[in-house]
Coordinates of C-alpha atoms and ligand atoms in Angstrom, one line a residue:
X1 CA -33.8 33.1 -20.7
X2 CA -35.0 30.6 -23.3
X3 CA -33.2 32.7 -25.9
X4 CA -29.9 32.6 -23.9
X5 CA -30.0 28.8 -23.6
X6 CA -30.6 28.3 -27.3
X7 CA -27.7 30.6 -28.1
X8 CA -25.2 28.9 -25.9
X9 CA -26.1 25.4 -27.2
X10 CA -25.6 26.5 -30.7
X11 CA -22.3 28.1 -30.1
X12 CA -21.0 25.0 -28.2
X13 CA -21.9 22.7 -31.0
X14 CA -20.2 25.0 -33.4
X15 CA -17.0 25.2 -31.4
X16 CA -16.7 21.5 -30.6
X17 CA -17.3 20.5 -34.2
X18 CA -14.6 22.9 -35.3
X19 CA -10.9 22.2 -35.4
X20 CA -10.5 24.7 -32.6
X21 CA -12.6 22.8 -30.0
X22 CA -9.8 23.2 -27.5
X23 CA -10.4 27.0 -27.3
X24 CA -13.5 26.4 -25.1
X25 CA -12.1 23.4 -23.3
X26 CA -10.8 23.1 -19.8
X27 CA -8.0 20.6 -19.1
X28 CA -7.4 18.8 -15.8
X29 CA -4.0 17.4 -15.0
X30 CA -3.8 14.0 -13.3
X31 CA -0.5 13.2 -11.6
X32 CA -1.2 9.5 -11.3
X33 CA 1.2 8.7 -8.4
X34 CA -0.8 11.0 -6.1
X35 CA -4.3 10.7 -7.4
X36 CA -6.0 7.5 -6.2
X37 CA -4.5 4.2 -5.1
X38 CA -6.7 1.1 -5.5
X39 CA -4.3 -1.8 -4.5
X40 CA -3.0 -0.4 -1.2
X41 CA 0.6 -0.1 -2.2
X42 CA 0.5 3.6 -1.4
X43 CA 1.0 4.7 -5.0
X44 CA -1.8 6.0 -7.2
X45 CA -2.7 3.9 -10.2
X46 CA -4.8 3.9 -13.5
X47 CA -7.7 2.0 -11.9
X48 CA -7.8 4.8 -9.3
X49 CA -8.3 7.3 -12.0
X50 CA -11.1 5.2 -13.5
X51 CA -12.7 5.0 -10.1
X52 CA -12.7 8.8 -9.7
X53 CA -14.1 9.7 -13.1
X54 CA -17.4 10.8 -11.5
X55 CA -15.4 13.6 -9.7
X56 CA -14.1 14.9 -13.0
X57 CA -17.5 14.5 -14.7
X58 CA -19.1 16.5 -11.9
X59 CA -16.4 19.2 -12.2
X60 CA -17.2 19.5 -15.9
X61 CA -13.7 19.3 -17.4
X62 CA -13.2 18.3 -21.0
X63 CA -9.8 16.9 -21.2
X64 CA -7.5 14.9 -18.9
X65 CA -3.7 15.4 -19.2
X66 CA -2.1 12.3 -17.7
X67 CA 1.4 12.7 -16.4
X68 CA 3.7 9.7 -17.3
X69 CA 2.4 6.2 -16.6
X70 CA 5.1 4.5 -18.8
X71 CA 7.6 1.9 -17.7
X72 CA 10.2 3.8 -15.7
X73 CA 12.8 3.3 -12.9
X74 CA 11.3 6.5 -11.4
X75 CA 14.5 8.5 -10.9
X76 CA 12.3 11.5 -11.7
X77 CA 8.9 10.1 -10.8
X78 CA 8.2 8.7 -14.3
X79 CA 9.7 11.5 -16.4
X80 CA 12.5 9.0 -17.0
X81 CA 11.0 6.5 -19.4
X82 CA 12.5 3.1 -20.2
X83 CA 9.7 1.9 -22.5
X84 CA 7.4 4.4 -24.2
X85 CA 5.0 1.7 -25.3
X86 CA 4.5 -0.1 -21.9
X87 CA 2.6 0.9 -18.8
X88 CA 4.7 0.7 -15.6
X89 CA 3.3 -2.2 -13.4
X90 CA 3.1 0.2 -10.5
X91 CA 0.4 2.1 -12.4
X92 CA -1.4 -0.9 -14.0
X93 CA -1.6 -2.4 -17.4
X94 CA -2.2 -1.4 -21.0
X95 CA -5.7 -2.8 -20.6
X96 CA -6.3 -0.4 -17.7
X97 CA -5.2 2.4 -19.9
X98 CA -7.5 1.3 -22.8
X99 CA -10.3 1.1 -20.4
X100 CA -9.6 4.6 -19.1
X101 CA -9.6 6.0 -22.6
X102 CA -12.9 4.2 -23.4
X103 CA -14.6 5.4 -20.2
X104 CA -13.4 9.0 -20.8
X105 CA -14.7 8.9 -24.3
X106 CA -18.0 7.5 -23.3
X107 CA -18.4 10.5 -21.0
X108 CA -17.4 12.9 -23.7
X109 CA -13.9 13.6 -22.3
X110 CA -10.6 13.3 -24.0
X111 CA -7.2 12.0 -22.9
X112 CA -3.9 13.8 -23.5
X113 CA -0.7 11.8 -22.7
X114 CA 2.6 13.1 -21.6
X115 CA 5.3 12.9 -24.2
X116 CA 8.8 13.0 -22.7
X117 CA 11.2 12.8 -25.7
X118 CA 13.9 15.4 -24.9
X119 CA 15.5 12.5 -22.9
X120 CA 14.9 8.8 -22.1
X121 CA 15.8 6.8 -19.0
X122 CA 19.3 5.5 -19.0
X123 CA 17.6 2.1 -18.7
X124 CA 15.8 2.6 -22.1
X125 CA 17.1 -0.1 -24.5
X126 CA 18.1 2.7 -26.9
X127 CA 20.5 4.1 -24.3
X128 CA 21.7 0.7 -23.2
X129 CA 22.7 0.0 -26.8
X130 CA 24.1 3.5 -27.3
X131 CA 26.4 3.2 -24.3
X132 CA 27.6 -0.3 -25.2
X133 CA 30.4 0.7 -27.6
X134 CA 31.8 3.6 -29.6
X135 CA 30.6 2.1 -32.9
X136 CA 27.2 0.9 -31.8
X137 CA 24.6 1.9 -34.5
X138 CA 22.7 3.8 -31.7
X139 CA 25.8 5.6 -30.4
X140 CA 24.7 8.8 -32.2
X141 CA 21.1 8.6 -30.7
X142 CA 22.4 10.5 -27.7
X143 CA 25.0 13.3 -27.1
X144 CA 28.4 11.7 -26.5
X145 CA 31.5 13.8 -26.3
X146 CA 35.2 13.4 -25.2
X147 CA 36.6 15.2 -22.2
X148 CA 37.6 18.8 -22.6
X149 CA 40.9 19.0 -24.6
X150 CA 43.9 18.8 -22.3
X151 CA 41.8 17.4 -19.4
X152 CA 41.8 13.8 -18.3
X153 CA 38.4 12.1 -18.5
X154 CA 36.9 12.0 -15.0
X155 CA 39.1 14.8 -13.6
X156 CA 37.3 17.8 -12.1
X157 CA 36.2 20.3 -14.8
X158 CA 36.8 17.9 -17.7
X159 CA 33.2 17.8 -18.7
X160 CA 32.6 18.8 -22.3
X161 CA 30.7 22.0 -21.3
X162 CA 30.4 23.8 -18.0
X163 CA 26.6 23.6 -17.9
X164 CA 24.7 23.3 -14.6
X165 CA 21.9 20.6 -14.7
X166 CA 18.3 21.5 -13.8
X167 CA 18.7 19.1 -10.9
X168 CA 22.1 20.5 -9.7
X169 CA 25.6 19.2 -10.7
X170 CA 27.1 18.9 -14.1
X171 CA 25.0 18.0 -17.2
X172 CA 27.6 15.4 -18.2
X173 CA 28.4 12.0 -16.8
X174 CA 31.4 10.0 -17.7
X175 CA 30.7 6.5 -19.0
X176 CA 33.8 4.4 -17.9
X177 CA 33.3 1.7 -20.6
X178 CA 33.9 4.0 -23.6
X179 CA 35.6 6.8 -21.8
X180 CA 33.2 9.5 -23.1
X181 CA 30.7 11.7 -21.4
X182 CA 26.9 11.8 -22.2
X183 CA 24.7 14.8 -21.9
X184 CA 21.8 15.0 -19.4
X185 CA 20.1 18.3 -18.8
X186 CA 18.3 16.7 -15.9
X187 CA 19.3 13.7 -13.8
X188 CA 22.2 11.4 -14.9
X189 CA 19.5 8.8 -15.3
X190 CA 17.8 11.0 -18.0
X191 CA 20.2 11.1 -21.0
X192 CA 19.2 13.6 -23.7
X193 CA 18.2 12.2 -27.1
X194 CA 20.1 13.5 -30.1
X195 CA 17.3 15.0 -32.3
X196 CA 19.9 15.8 -35.0
X197 CA 19.8 12.2 -35.9
X198 CA 16.8 11.5 -38.2
X199 CA 16.5 7.9 -36.9
X200 CA 15.7 9.3 -33.5
X201 CA 13.0 11.5 -34.9
X202 CA 11.5 8.6 -36.9
X203 CA 11.4 6.4 -33.8
X204 CA 9.7 9.1 -31.8
X205 CA 7.1 9.9 -34.5
X206 CA 6.3 6.2 -34.9
X207 CA 5.8 5.8 -31.2
X208 CA 3.5 8.9 -31.2
X209 CA 1.4 7.4 -34.1
X210 CA 1.1 4.2 -32.1
X211 CA -0.5 6.0 -29.2
X212 CA -2.8 8.0 -31.4
X213 CA -3.9 4.9 -33.2
X214 CA -4.7 3.5 -29.8
X215 CA -7.2 6.3 -29.3
X216 CA -5.6 9.0 -27.2
X217 CA -6.3 12.6 -28.1
X218 CA -3.0 14.4 -28.0
X219 CA 0.1 15.1 -26.2
X220 CA 1.6 17.4 -23.5
X221 CA 5.2 17.7 -24.6
X222 CA 7.8 17.8 -21.8
X223 CA 10.5 20.5 -22.2
X224 CA 9.9 20.4 -26.0
X225 CA 11.9 23.6 -26.4
X226 CA 15.1 21.8 -25.5
X227 CA 15.1 19.2 -28.3
X228 CA 17.2 21.4 -30.6
X229 CA 20.6 22.4 -29.3
X230 CA 23.5 24.4 -30.6
X231 CA 25.7 21.5 -31.8
X232 CA 28.8 23.5 -31.0
X233 CA 27.9 23.1 -27.4
X234 CA 29.4 26.4 -26.1
X235 CA 30.1 27.0 -22.4
X236 CA 27.7 29.2 -20.4
X237 CA 28.5 32.2 -18.3
X238 CA 29.9 30.8 -15.0
X239 CA 28.0 31.3 -11.7
X240 CA 30.1 32.8 -8.9
X241 CA 28.9 30.2 -6.3
X242 CA 28.8 26.9 -8.1
X243 CA 31.4 27.8 -10.8
X244 CA 29.2 26.1 -13.4
X245 CA 27.7 27.8 -16.3
X246 CA 24.1 28.6 -17.4
X247 CA 23.9 26.8 -20.8
X248 CA 20.2 27.8 -21.4
X249 CA 20.8 30.0 -24.5
X250 CA 22.7 27.1 -26.1
X251 CA 20.4 24.2 -25.3
X252 CA 17.0 25.9 -25.5
X253 CA 15.2 27.1 -28.6
X254 CA 17.9 25.8 -30.8
X255 CA 18.2 26.5 -34.5
X256 CA 16.1 23.5 -35.6
X257 CA 13.2 23.6 -33.1
X258 CA 10.6 24.9 -35.4
X259 CA 11.7 22.6 -38.2
X260 CA 11.3 19.6 -35.9
X261 CA 7.9 20.7 -34.7
X262 CA 6.7 21.2 -38.2
X263 CA 8.1 17.9 -39.3
X264 CA 6.3 16.2 -36.3
X265 CA 3.1 17.8 -37.4
X266 CA 3.5 16.4 -40.9
X267 CA 4.6 13.0 -39.8
X268 CA 2.2 12.5 -36.9
X269 CA -0.7 14.9 -36.7
X270 CA -1.7 15.7 -40.3
X271 CA -5.0 14.0 -41.2
X272 CA -6.0 13.4 -37.6
X273 CA -8.9 15.4 -36.1
X274 CA -9.7 16.8 -32.7
X275 CA -6.3 16.5 -31.1
X276 CA -4.7 18.8 -28.5
X277 CA -1.0 19.6 -28.5
X278 CA 0.7 21.7 -25.8
X279 CA 4.4 22.1 -25.5
X280 CA 6.1 22.8 -22.2
X281 CA 8.6 25.6 -22.8
X282 CA 10.5 26.9 -19.7
X283 CA 12.1 30.2 -20.5
X284 CA 10.1 30.8 -23.7
X285 CA 9.7 34.4 -24.9
X286 CA 6.5 35.8 -26.2
X287 CA 8.0 35.9 -29.7
X288 CA 8.9 32.2 -29.7
X289 CA 5.5 31.3 -28.2
X290 CA 3.8 33.2 -30.9
X291 CA 5.8 31.5 -33.6
X292 CA 5.0 28.1 -32.1
X293 CA 1.3 28.7 -31.7
X294 CA 0.6 30.6 -34.9
X295 CA -1.8 28.2 -36.7
X296 CA -0.4 29.2 -40.1
X297 CA 2.9 27.7 -39.2
X298 CA 1.5 24.4 -38.2
X299 CA 3.4 23.6 -35.0
X300 CA 1.5 23.3 -31.6
X301 CA -1.9 24.5 -30.4
X302 CA -0.4 26.1 -27.3
X303 CA 2.6 26.2 -25.0
X304 CA 3.2 26.4 -21.3
X305 CA 5.2 29.6 -20.6
X306 CA 7.0 30.1 -17.3
X307 CA 7.3 33.8 -16.7
X308 CA 4.5 34.1 -14.0
X309 CA 5.8 31.0 -12.1
X310 CA 9.3 32.5 -11.9
X311 CA 8.3 35.9 -10.6
X312 CA 8.9 34.9 -7.0
X313 CA 12.3 33.2 -7.6
X314 CA 15.3 34.9 -6.0
X315 CA 18.8 33.5 -6.6
X316 CA 17.1 30.2 -7.3
X317 CA 13.6 28.8 -7.0
X318 CA 14.4 27.8 -3.5
X319 CA 15.0 31.4 -2.5
X320 CA 11.4 32.7 -2.9
X321 CA 10.8 36.4 -2.7
X322 CA 7.5 38.2 -1.9
X323 CA 5.6 39.5 -5.0
X324 CA 4.8 43.3 -5.2
X325 CA 1.2 44.1 -5.9
X326 CA 0.4 44.1 -9.6
X327 CA 3.4 42.1 -10.7
X328 CA 1.5 38.9 -11.4
X329 CA -1.3 40.8 -13.3
X330 CA 1.3 42.7 -15.4
X331 CA 3.0 39.4 -16.4
X332 CA -0.3 37.7 -17.3
X333 CA -1.5 40.8 -19.2
X334 CA 1.7 40.8 -21.2
X335 CA 1.0 37.3 -22.4
X336 CA -2.6 38.0 -23.1
X337 CA -1.6 40.9 -25.2
X338 CA 1.2 39.2 -27.0
X339 CA -0.6 36.1 -28.0
X340 CA -4.0 37.7 -28.5
X341 CA -4.3 38.1 -32.2
X342 CA -2.4 35.3 -33.7
X343 CA -1.4 32.6 -31.2
X344 CA -3.1 31.0 -28.2
X345 CA -2.3 30.9 -24.5
X346 CA -2.5 28.1 -22.0
X347 CA -3.6 29.3 -18.6
X348 CA -2.2 27.7 -15.5
X349 CA -1.0 28.6 -12.0
X350 CA 0.1 25.2 -10.9
X351 CA 1.2 21.7 -12.0
X352 CA 3.2 18.9 -10.6
X353 CA 6.4 21.0 -10.6
X354 CA 5.0 24.1 -8.8
X355 CA 3.9 24.9 -5.3
X356 CA 0.1 25.0 -4.6
X357 CA -1.7 28.0 -6.1
X358 CA -3.5 29.2 -3.0
X359 CA -0.3 28.9 -0.8
X360 CA 1.9 30.6 -3.3
X361 CA -0.2 33.5 -4.7
X362 CA -3.1 33.6 -2.2
X363 CA -3.6 33.4 1.6
X364 CA -4.0 29.8 2.6
X365 CA -4.9 30.6 6.2
X366 CA -7.5 33.3 7.1
X367 CA -8.6 33.9 3.5
X368 CA -8.2 30.4 2.0
X369 CA -11.6 30.1 0.3
X370 CA -11.6 33.7 -0.9
X371 CA -8.1 33.6 -2.3
X372 CA -8.5 30.2 -4.0
X373 CA -11.7 31.3 -5.7
X374 CA -10.3 34.8 -6.6
X375 CA -7.2 33.3 -8.2
X376 CA -9.3 30.8 -10.2
X377 CA -11.6 33.7 -11.4
X378 CA -8.6 35.7 -12.5
X379 CA -7.1 32.8 -14.5
X380 CA -10.2 31.1 -15.9
X381 CA -11.7 34.2 -17.4
X382 CA -8.7 35.1 -19.5
X383 CA -8.4 34.2 -23.1
X384 CA -6.7 30.8 -23.5
X385 CA -7.2 27.2 -22.4
X386 CA -7.2 26.8 -18.6
X387 CA -5.4 23.9 -16.9
X388 CA -6.5 22.7 -13.5
X389 CA -3.9 20.7 -11.5
X390 CA -5.4 17.9 -9.4
X391 CA -6.5 19.2 -6.0
X392 CA -6.5 22.8 -7.1
X393 CA -10.3 22.5 -7.6
X394 CA -10.7 21.9 -3.8
X395 CA -8.1 24.5 -2.9
X396 CA -5.4 22.1 -1.7
X397 CA -2.5 23.8 0.0
X398 CA 1.3 23.3 0.2
X399 CA 2.4 20.1 2.0
X400 CA 3.7 19.6 5.5
X401 CA 7.4 18.6 5.5
X402 CA 8.8 18.9 9.0
X403 CA 12.1 17.0 8.3
X404 CA 14.4 16.5 5.4
X405 CA 13.3 12.9 5.3
X406 CA 9.7 14.0 4.5
X407 CA 10.8 15.2 1.0
X408 CA 10.9 12.9 -2.0
X409 CA 11.7 15.0 -5.0
X410 CA 15.1 14.5 -6.7
X411 CA 15.3 18.3 -7.6
X412 CA 14.9 19.3 -3.9
X413 CA 17.1 16.6 -2.5
X414 CA 20.0 17.3 -4.9
X415 CA 19.7 21.0 -4.4
X416 CA 19.9 20.5 -0.6
X417 CA 23.0 18.3 -0.8
X418 CA 24.8 20.6 -3.2
X419 CA 23.9 23.8 -1.3
X420 CA 24.9 22.5 2.1
X421 CA 28.3 21.9 0.7
X422 CA 28.4 25.6 -0.5
X423 CA 27.7 27.1 2.9
X424 CA 23.9 27.4 3.2
X425 CA 22.4 26.4 6.5
X426 CA 20.0 23.4 6.6
X427 CA 17.3 25.7 8.0
X428 CA 17.5 28.1 5.0
X429 CA 17.4 25.3 2.6
X430 CA 14.4 23.5 4.2
X431 CA 12.5 26.8 4.3
X432 CA 13.0 27.3 0.6
X433 CA 12.0 23.7 -0.2
X434 CA 8.9 24.0 1.9
X435 CA 7.9 27.1 0.0
X436 CA 8.7 26.2 -3.6
X437 CA 9.6 22.5 -3.8
X438 CA 7.8 20.3 -6.2
X439 CA 6.7 17.9 -3.4
X440 CA 4.1 20.5 -2.5
X441 CA 2.1 19.6 -5.5
X442 CA 2.6 15.9 -5.1
X443 CA 0.9 15.1 -1.7
X444 CA -2.1 12.8 -2.2
X445 CA -5.4 14.2 -3.4
X446 CA -7.6 14.8 -0.4
X447 CA -10.8 12.8 -1.1
X448 CA -12.2 12.6 2.4
X449 CA -11.4 13.0 6.1
X450 CA -10.2 9.5 6.8
X451 CA -6.6 8.7 7.8
X452 CA -5.0 8.6 4.3
X453 CA -7.6 11.1 3.0
X454 CA -9.3 8.3 1.0
X455 CA -6.3 8.2 -1.3
X456 CA -5.0 4.7 -0.2
X457 CA -5.7 1.9 2.3
X458 CA -2.0 1.6 2.7
X459 CA 0.9 3.9 3.6
X460 CA 1.1 6.7 1.0
X461 CA 4.4 7.2 -0.8
X462 CA 4.5 10.8 0.5
X463 CA 2.7 12.1 3.5
X464 CA -0.9 13.3 3.3
X465 CA -1.5 16.9 4.3
X466 CA -2.9 16.9 7.9
X467 CA -5.5 19.5 6.8
X468 CA -7.4 16.8 4.9
X469 CA -9.6 16.5 8.0
X470 CA -11.4 19.6 6.9
X471 CA -10.0 20.3 3.4
X472 CA -11.3 17.4 1.2
X473 CA -13.5 16.8 -1.8
X474 CA -16.4 15.0 0.0
X475 CA -16.8 18.0 2.4
X476 CA -17.2 20.3 -0.6
X477 CA -19.6 18.5 -3.0
X478 CA -22.7 19.5 -1.1
X479 CA -21.6 22.9 0.0
X480 CA -22.8 25.5 -2.6
X481 CA -20.1 28.0 -1.5
X482 CA -17.2 25.5 -1.7
X483 CA -14.1 26.0 -3.9
X484 CA -15.1 22.9 -5.8
X485 CA -18.5 24.4 -6.7
X486 CA -17.0 27.7 -7.6
X487 CA -14.7 25.9 -10.1
X488 CA -17.7 24.1 -11.6
X489 CA -19.3 27.5 -12.2
X490 CA -16.2 28.9 -13.9
X491 CA -16.0 25.9 -16.1
X492 CA -19.6 26.0 -17.2
X493 CA -19.4 29.7 -17.8
X494 CA -16.6 29.1 -20.3
X495 CA -18.7 26.4 -22.0
X496 CA -21.7 28.7 -22.2
X497 CA -20.2 32.0 -23.2
X498 CA -18.0 32.3 -26.2
X499 CA -16.8 35.7 -25.0
X500 CA -14.8 33.8 -22.4
X501 CA -13.2 31.4 -24.7
X502 CA -12.4 33.6 -27.7
X503 CA -13.3 37.2 -26.8
X504 CA -10.7 40.0 -26.9
X505 CA -8.9 40.8 -23.7
X506 CA -8.2 44.3 -22.4
X507 CA -6.8 45.2 -19.0
X508 CA -8.7 47.9 -17.2
X509 CA -7.0 50.3 -14.8
X510 CA -9.2 50.8 -11.7
X511 CA -6.7 52.9 -9.9
X512 CA -5.1 50.2 -7.7
X513 CA -2.4 47.8 -8.8
X514 CA -3.6 45.2 -6.3
X515 CA -6.8 44.8 -8.3
X516 CA -6.6 42.9 -11.5
X517 CA -9.5 44.1 -13.7
X518 CA -10.1 43.3 -17.3
X519 CA -12.7 43.3 -20.0
X520 CA -13.5 40.6 -22.5
X521 CA -15.4 41.5 -25.7
X522 CA -17.0 39.4 -28.5
X523 CA -19.3 41.2 -30.8
X524 CA -22.0 42.8 -28.6
X525 CA -21.1 40.6 -25.6
X526 CA -18.9 42.1 -22.9
X527 CA -17.6 40.4 -19.7
X528 CA -16.1 42.5 -16.9
X529 CA -13.9 40.9 -14.3
X530 CA -12.4 42.5 -11.2
X531 CA -10.3 40.6 -8.7
X532 CA -8.7 41.9 -5.5
X533 CA -5.4 40.1 -5.2
X534 CA -4.7 41.2 -1.7
X535 CA -5.5 40.7 2.0
X536 CA -6.9 44.2 2.3
X537 CA -10.1 45.9 1.2
X538 CA -9.6 48.1 -1.9
X539 CA -11.6 51.0 -3.1
X540 CA -11.7 51.0 -6.9
X541 CA -13.0 53.2 -9.7
X542 CA -15.2 51.0 -12.0
X543 CA -15.5 52.4 -15.5
X544 CA -18.8 53.3 -16.9
X545 CA -20.3 50.1 -18.5
X546 CA -19.8 48.3 -15.2
X547 CA -22.5 50.3 -13.4
X548 CA -25.2 48.8 -15.5
X549 CA -23.8 45.3 -15.9
X550 CA -25.4 42.2 -14.6
X551 CA -23.4 40.4 -11.9
X552 CA -23.0 36.7 -13.1
X553 CA -20.5 35.4 -10.6
X554 CA -18.9 36.5 -7.3
X555 CA -17.0 34.8 -4.5
X556 CA -18.7 36.8 -1.6
X557 CA -22.4 36.2 -1.0
X558 CA -23.5 39.8 -0.9
X559 CA -22.4 42.8 -3.1
X560 CA -21.6 46.2 -1.8
X561 CA -20.6 49.3 -3.7
X562 CA -17.2 50.2 -5.1
X563 CA -15.2 48.5 -2.3
X564 CA -13.6 45.1 -3.1
X565 CA -13.1 43.1 0.1
X566 CA -10.0 41.0 0.6
X567 CA -9.6 38.6 -2.4
X568 CA -13.1 39.5 -3.7
X569 CA -13.8 38.6 -7.3
X570 CA -16.7 39.9 -9.3
X571 CA -17.8 39.0 -12.8
X572 CA -20.4 41.0 -14.7
X573 CA -21.8 40.9 -18.2
X574 CA -23.3 43.4 -20.5
X575 CA -24.7 43.3 -24.1
X576 CA -24.4 46.3 -26.3
X577 CA -27.5 47.0 -28.3
Ligands
TEU601 O1 9.8 20.1 -16.3 C1 10.8 20.9 -16.8 C2 11.2 22.1 -16.1 O2 11.9 22.9 -16.6 C3 10.9 22.5 -14.7 O3 9.6 22.7 -14.4 C4 11.5 21.5 -13.7 O4 10.6 20.6 -13.2 C5 12.3 22.1 -12.6 O5 11.3 22.5 -11.7 C6 13.1 23.2 -12.9 O6 13.5 23.9 -11.7 C7 9.5 18.9 -16.9 C8 8.6 18.0 -16.1 O7 7.4 18.7 -15.9 C9 9.3 17.7 -14.8 O8 8.4 17.0 -13.9 C10 10.5 16.9 -15.1 O9 11.2 16.7 -14.0 C11 11.4 17.5 -16.2 O10 10.7 18.1 -17.3 C12 12.3 16.5 -16.8 O11 11.5 15.6 -17.5
CA602 CA1 -1.4 1.5 -6.4

């Protein structure tokens, strides 16, 4: 016992002192609008985060990733920034932010900020200038193009490309004053910056240095794989329903992406220690992810890949399909294998854009606690850096949205409006939005059983889930079998055992695709993980070393034989002599 403790302390000190400290770290994402409100306006704020730091401390996480708190007209809930160096008054002040950084640091935690530089708000002074005239010095800071040859500006189909926006509709909006179109891969209020222009890159890098000088510890980079585009702007293959084209291959992973990321590292990160960088990369391949995270190439520590959160998408994300047994495990294994030797994985099941983990991949009714803890076990014991999305640590479920008017998200609302016009029924659309819409992740964190779940003394900007009467943090702190206390155990296991952070990963076939089993190995240490990802009991063949291994974590109180009960998770450890 004494020996184990000494060993784990030494290894922790070693890894936190090293440049690779983030390999044994656990990150917690705060979506500030829905975290905690201190002034009763119904919107979470920075002081609310400060007030809840004991919760994060108790959980044991190392890093907070804070979704945008910058000045914004909130067309996309803060992912449309009008001033990168100011805090939006709805969230607080720059002094509040400084205080948050200081408090986190005094508790040994770090703060990673969201960097949204594929686009700005159309209310950012850069864009206001850019749109003011054809010869404004900032004209070329964004993507301006004439109407398609032979088509009158503003007539249907005259947009410079046929691309469909992430938020439905064309990716181009005509600006009447100059008669040209500007590009926006997301909302018309989110014009894309032109990274081809070195002045744009300089401005972004200097803004990043300003934040790091202020004491923050890194960046989560929004859709960073979209910053380099094919400047020829070719059309995409048209969709039979909307008639618009999928431009993804032309605007994602463009020819200069890696050049820009390496330039950013030189201009911003070189010479600074102990930072964390993670790039959000929808549609990234394992090859691209490997190139981006290979330390030799000096780009990013890790990326968010999207394969596993697209497995249940049908014709769109709003047409969710059931997952066959084994499909999730196969996908995650593919990424473990691909990035194992050279790169590094981020590990996540949820964030502010995804439905709730336990509702999407688990059983949020009869087997709520079992499936929430099983999914957490599966994720946290893989090789990579785990990310917990706020509320996931108490097993929060998808929201309750009886009417169209209960939804808030621009992506869902635009999709609804567009698809109704294309012949879908309101019922079909609402069903899809309830299942996979982003608002599911954005309902207020459930702190206690009071009317607004302890989130606010006012009217929350989006409805609190009615299940907060029993599903809330304060009900879980004292309960040793709670989801919250299970997450605490997973986090401390990672801190204590290097085999979890950096050990090799190997999938183990136990004879049933519904059971995800794998082995982690580091020197003589071996960790064995088996998780039943289904509602039924499963009989499995455990391979040899498991017979003699010591059980170190389980989500059922008693252990019985080779049968894994619904959503049962078992973790065992052995040491080769
Ligand atoms: O998301 C980018 C992204 O590709 C998707 O996750 C997107 O949210 C949508 O669901 C696609 O169907 C990032 C941010 O995380 C998201 O909140 C922003 O809306 C988006 O970029 C634009 O900044
Ligand atoms: Ca507030």
